Coordinates of C-alpha atoms and ligand atoms in Angstrom, one line a residue:
M1048 CA 20.8 -14.2 -18.8
T1049 CA 17.6 -15.9 -20.1
E1050 CA 18.7 -15.4 -23.8
H1051 CA 21.0 -18.4 -23.3
I1052 CA 18.1 -20.6 -22.1
Y1053 CA 16.3 -22.7 -24.6
A1054 CA 13.0 -23.8 -23.2
H1055 CA 11.4 -26.7 -25.0
E1056 CA 8.4 -28.8 -24.6
H1057 CA 9.2 -32.4 -23.8
P1058 CA 7.8 -35.1 -26.1
E1059 CA 5.4 -36.5 -23.5
T1060 CA 3.7 -33.1 -23.0
E1061 CA 0.3 -34.1 -24.3
R1062 CA 0.1 -37.1 -22.0
R1063 CA -2.1 -36.6 -18.9
R1064 CA -4.3 -38.3 -16.4
D1065 CA -7.8 -37.1 -16.1
G1066 CA -9.5 -35.8 -13.0
G1067 CA -6.9 -33.3 -11.8
F1068 CA -7.9 -30.1 -10.4
T1069 CA -6.6 -27.2 -8.4
L1070 CA -8.3 -25.5 -5.4
W1071 CA -6.8 -22.0 -5.2
F1072 CA -7.3 -20.4 -1.8
T1073 CA -6.9 -16.7 -1.7
G1074 CA -7.4 -14.3 1.2
L1075 CA -5.7 -12.1 3.7
S1076 CA -3.1 -13.4 6.2
G1077 CA -5.0 -15.0 9.0
S1078 CA -8.2 -15.4 6.9
G1079 CA -8.1 -19.2 7.3
K1080 CA -6.6 -20.5 4.1
T1081 CA -4.1 -23.0 5.7
T1082 CA -6.6 -24.0 8.4
I1083 CA -9.3 -24.9 5.9
A1084 CA -6.9 -26.4 3.3
H1085 CA -5.5 -28.8 5.9
L1086 CA -9.0 -30.0 6.8
V1087 CA -10.3 -30.1 3.2
G1088 CA -7.3 -32.1 1.9
P1089 CA -7.9 -35.3 3.9
A1090 CA -11.6 -35.2 3.1
I1091 CA -10.7 -35.1 -0.6
E1092 CA -8.2 -38.0 -0.2
E1093 CA -11.0 -40.1 1.4
R1094 CA -12.8 -39.7 -2.0
G1095 CA -9.8 -41.0 -4.0
P1096 CA -7.6 -38.2 -5.4
I1097 CA -4.0 -37.7 -4.2
V1098 CA -3.6 -34.3 -2.7
E1099 CA -0.6 -32.0 -3.0
Y1100 CA -0.3 -28.8 -0.9
L1101 CA 1.3 -25.7 -2.2
D1102 CA 1.0 -23.5 0.9
G1103 CA 2.4 -20.0 0.7
D1104 CA 4.6 -20.2 3.8
T1105 CA 6.1 -23.6 2.8
V1106 CA 6.7 -22.5 -0.8
R1107 CA 8.5 -19.5 0.3
T1108 CA 11.0 -21.7 2.1
H1109 CA 11.7 -23.8 -1.0
L1110 CA 10.5 -22.9 -4.5
S1111 CA 10.2 -19.2 -3.8
K1112 CA 13.1 -19.0 -1.2
G1113 CA 14.6 -15.5 -1.4
L1114 CA 11.5 -13.7 -2.8
G1115 CA 10.2 -10.8 -0.8
F1116 CA 6.9 -8.9 -0.8
S1117 CA 7.3 -6.4 -3.6
K1118 CA 4.6 -6.7 -6.2
E1119 CA 7.1 -8.2 -8.5
D1120 CA 8.2 -10.9 -6.0
R1121 CA 4.6 -11.6 -5.0
D1122 CA 3.7 -12.1 -8.6
A1123 CA 6.7 -14.3 -9.2
N1124 CA 5.7 -16.4 -6.2
I1125 CA 2.1 -16.9 -7.5
E1126 CA 3.3 -17.6 -11.0
R1127 CA 5.6 -20.3 -9.7
I1128 CA 2.8 -21.9 -7.6
G1129 CA 0.5 -21.7 -10.7
W1130 CA 3.0 -23.4 -12.9
V1131 CA 3.6 -26.2 -10.5
A1132 CA -0.1 -26.5 -9.8
A1133 CA -0.7 -26.9 -13.6
R1134 CA 1.9 -29.6 -13.9
L1135 CA 0.4 -31.6 -11.0
T1136 CA -3.1 -31.0 -12.3
R1137 CA -2.0 -32.6 -15.6
H1138 CA -1.0 -35.7 -13.6
G1139 CA -4.5 -36.0 -12.1
A1140 CA -3.6 -34.7 -8.7
A1141 CA -5.8 -32.6 -6.4
V1142 CA -3.7 -29.5 -5.8
I1143 CA -4.5 -27.3 -2.9
A1144 CA -2.7 -23.9 -3.2
A1145 CA -3.0 -21.5 -0.3
A1146 CA -1.2 -18.3 -0.7
I1147 CA -2.5 -14.7 -0.2
S1148 CA -2.4 -14.1 -3.9
P1149 CA -3.4 -10.5 -3.7
Y1150 CA -3.5 -9.5 -7.4
E1151 CA -6.3 -10.4 -9.7
A1152 CA -4.3 -10.5 -12.8
T1153 CA -1.8 -12.9 -11.3
R1154 CA -4.5 -15.2 -10.0
Q1155 CA -6.0 -15.1 -13.5
K1156 CA -2.6 -16.2 -14.9
A1157 CA -2.5 -19.1 -12.5
R1158 CA -6.0 -20.0 -13.6
E1159 CA -5.1 -20.1 -17.2
L1160 CA -2.1 -22.3 -16.6
V1161 CA -4.1 -24.8 -14.7
E1162 CA -7.2 -24.8 -17.0
E1163 CA -5.0 -26.1 -19.8
W1164 CA -5.1 -29.4 -17.8
G1165 CA -8.0 -29.4 -15.5
T1166 CA -10.5 -27.5 -13.3
F1167 CA -9.4 -24.5 -11.4
V1168 CA -11.6 -23.5 -8.4
E1169 CA -10.9 -20.2 -6.8
V1170 CA -11.9 -20.2 -3.1
H1171 CA -12.0 -16.8 -1.6
V1172 CA -11.6 -17.0 2.1
A1173 CA -13.4 -13.7 2.7
T1174 CA -12.4 -12.6 6.1
S1175 CA -12.2 -8.9 6.8
V1176 CA -8.9 -7.1 7.8
E1177 CA -10.6 -6.3 11.2
E1178 CA -11.3 -10.0 11.9
C1179 CA -7.8 -11.1 10.7
A1180 CA -6.2 -8.4 12.9
R1181 CA -8.3 -9.5 15.8
R1182 CA -7.1 -13.1 15.4
D1183 CA -3.6 -12.0 14.6
V1184 CA -2.4 -15.6 14.6
K1185 CA 1.2 -14.7 13.8
G1186 CA 1.3 -11.4 15.6
L1187 CA 2.0 -9.7 12.2
Y1188 CA -0.9 -7.3 12.2
A1189 CA 0.2 -5.7 15.4
K1190 CA 3.6 -5.2 13.9
A1191 CA 2.2 -3.9 10.6
F1192 CA -0.1 -1.4 12.4
A1193 CA 2.9 -0.3 14.4
G1194 CA 4.9 0.2 11.2
E1195 CA 7.5 -2.4 12.3
I1196 CA 6.8 -4.3 9.1
T1197 CA 5.8 -2.8 5.8
Q1198 CA 4.2 -4.1 2.6
F1199 CA 1.7 -6.0 4.7
T1200 CA -1.4 -7.1 2.7
G1201 CA -4.6 -5.4 3.9
V1202 CA -2.6 -2.8 5.9
D1203 CA -0.2 -1.0 3.6
D1204 CA -0.3 -3.3 0.6
P1205 CA -3.3 -4.0 -1.6
Y1206 CA -5.6 -7.0 -1.7
E1207 CA -7.7 -7.1 -4.8
E1208 CA -10.9 -8.9 -3.9
P1209 CA -11.8 -11.7 -6.3
E1210 CA -15.0 -10.9 -8.3
D1211 CA -15.6 -14.3 -9.8
A1212 CA -14.5 -16.8 -7.2
E1213 CA -16.3 -20.1 -7.6
I1214 CA -16.5 -20.4 -3.8
V1215 CA -16.7 -17.6 -1.2
A1216 CA -16.1 -18.8 2.3
D1217 CA -17.3 -16.6 5.1
T1218 CA -15.3 -17.6 8.2
V1219 CA -16.8 -15.1 10.7
S1220 CA -20.1 -16.8 11.1
R1221 CA -18.6 -20.3 10.9
S1222 CA -16.2 -22.5 12.8
P1223 CA -13.2 -24.0 10.8
E1224 CA -15.1 -27.3 10.6
E1225 CA -18.2 -25.6 9.3
S1226 CA -16.1 -23.7 6.7
V1227 CA -14.7 -27.1 5.6
A1228 CA -18.1 -28.6 5.3
F1229 CA -19.3 -25.6 3.3
V1230 CA -16.3 -25.8 0.9
L1231 CA -16.8 -29.6 0.4
S1232 CA -20.5 -29.2 -0.3
E1233 CA -19.6 -26.4 -2.8
L1234 CA -17.0 -28.7 -4.5
E1235 CA -19.7 -31.5 -4.7
R1236 CA -22.2 -29.0 -6.2
L1237 CA -19.6 -27.9 -8.8
G1238 CA -19.0 -31.6 -9.6
V1239 CA -15.3 -31.3 -8.7
V1240 CA -15.4 -34.1 -6.0
A1241 CA -17.6 -37.1 -5.6
V1242 CA -20.5 -36.7 -3.2
G1243 CA -19.1 -38.1 0.1
A1244 CA -20.8 -40.3 2.7
P1245 CA -22.9 -38.1 5.0
T1246 CA -20.9 -37.5 8.2
A1247 CA -22.4 -38.8 11.5
G1248 CA -24.5 -36.5 13.4
Ligands
LIG1722 N1 -14.3 -20.5 10.0 C1 -12.9 -20.5 10.1 N2 -12.2 -21.0 9.1 C2 -10.9 -21.0 9.1 N3 -10.1 -20.5 10.1 C3 -10.8 -19.9 11.2 C4 -12.3 -19.9 11.2 N4 -12.7 -19.3 12.3 C5 -11.6 -19.0 13.0 N5 -10.4 -19.4 12.3 C6 -9.1 -19.2 12.8 O1 -8.4 -18.3 12.0 C7 -7.0 -18.6 11.9 C8 -6.6 -18.7 10.4 O2 -5.2 -18.8 10.4 P1 -4.5 -19.5 9.1 O3 -3.1 -19.7 9.4 O4 -5.3 -20.6 8.6 O5 -4.6 -18.3 8.0 P2 -4.0 -18.1 6.6 O6 -5.0 -17.6 5.7 O7 -3.3 -19.4 6.2 O8 -2.9 -17.0 6.8 P3 -1.4 -16.8 6.1 O9 -1.7 -16.1 4.8 O10 -0.7 -15.8 7.0 O11 -0.8 -18.1 6.0 C9 -6.8 -19.8 12.7 O12 -6.3 -19.5 14.0 C10 -8.2 -20.4 12.7 O13 -8.4 -21.3 13.9
LIG1723 MG1 -1.4 -19.9 5.8

């Protein structure tokens, strides 16, 4: 089918707005990606940038509707998120992607797409399978361990741990709020966001 599609770059392709970046959260289901993303986003907006969220669960109801959980479909999902993240980064947005993104090579592809236009910050929400299963926010680990659902990351599907993530967030020894403060301080240290006003207390 694709041989009849003629992709072309549009004339305005080189135009861009500076300051765009993508925060790419990766980690197991229940690790805390969405929780942290939804608290980090408003804190970034307070400092100026407009935030756009590309959360795995949401994307799978629109952009990636119909994709499943085979390696091929997971990769397609991540590549789509990476492509949109790159376009938005080009326009100066602060993109917060939060999908499991289990495969290193595909995360790398997303990084390369984004880095054409701005900074890519990989945030590894490094929560163990045991802890995620203990939380079992969506009740999916119980089903996966019972064999009721298959291809579940961390149970019977791989999660390739990032080796070079810019930020590694440990969520076991921290509350969600503490994780958010940690991620923000790391973003300040990396020079990705402006240093914010110290919070009260
Ligand atoms: N330090 C922490 N940071 C983030 N979440 C935490 C922390 N400590 C405990 N939690 C809890 O862990 C759970 C994380 O769930 P969340 O939906 O954010 O995971 P997720 O990574 O987005 O999973 P999924 O891939 O299934 O969407 C929440 O119930 C949250 O309250
Ligand atoms: Mg989530």
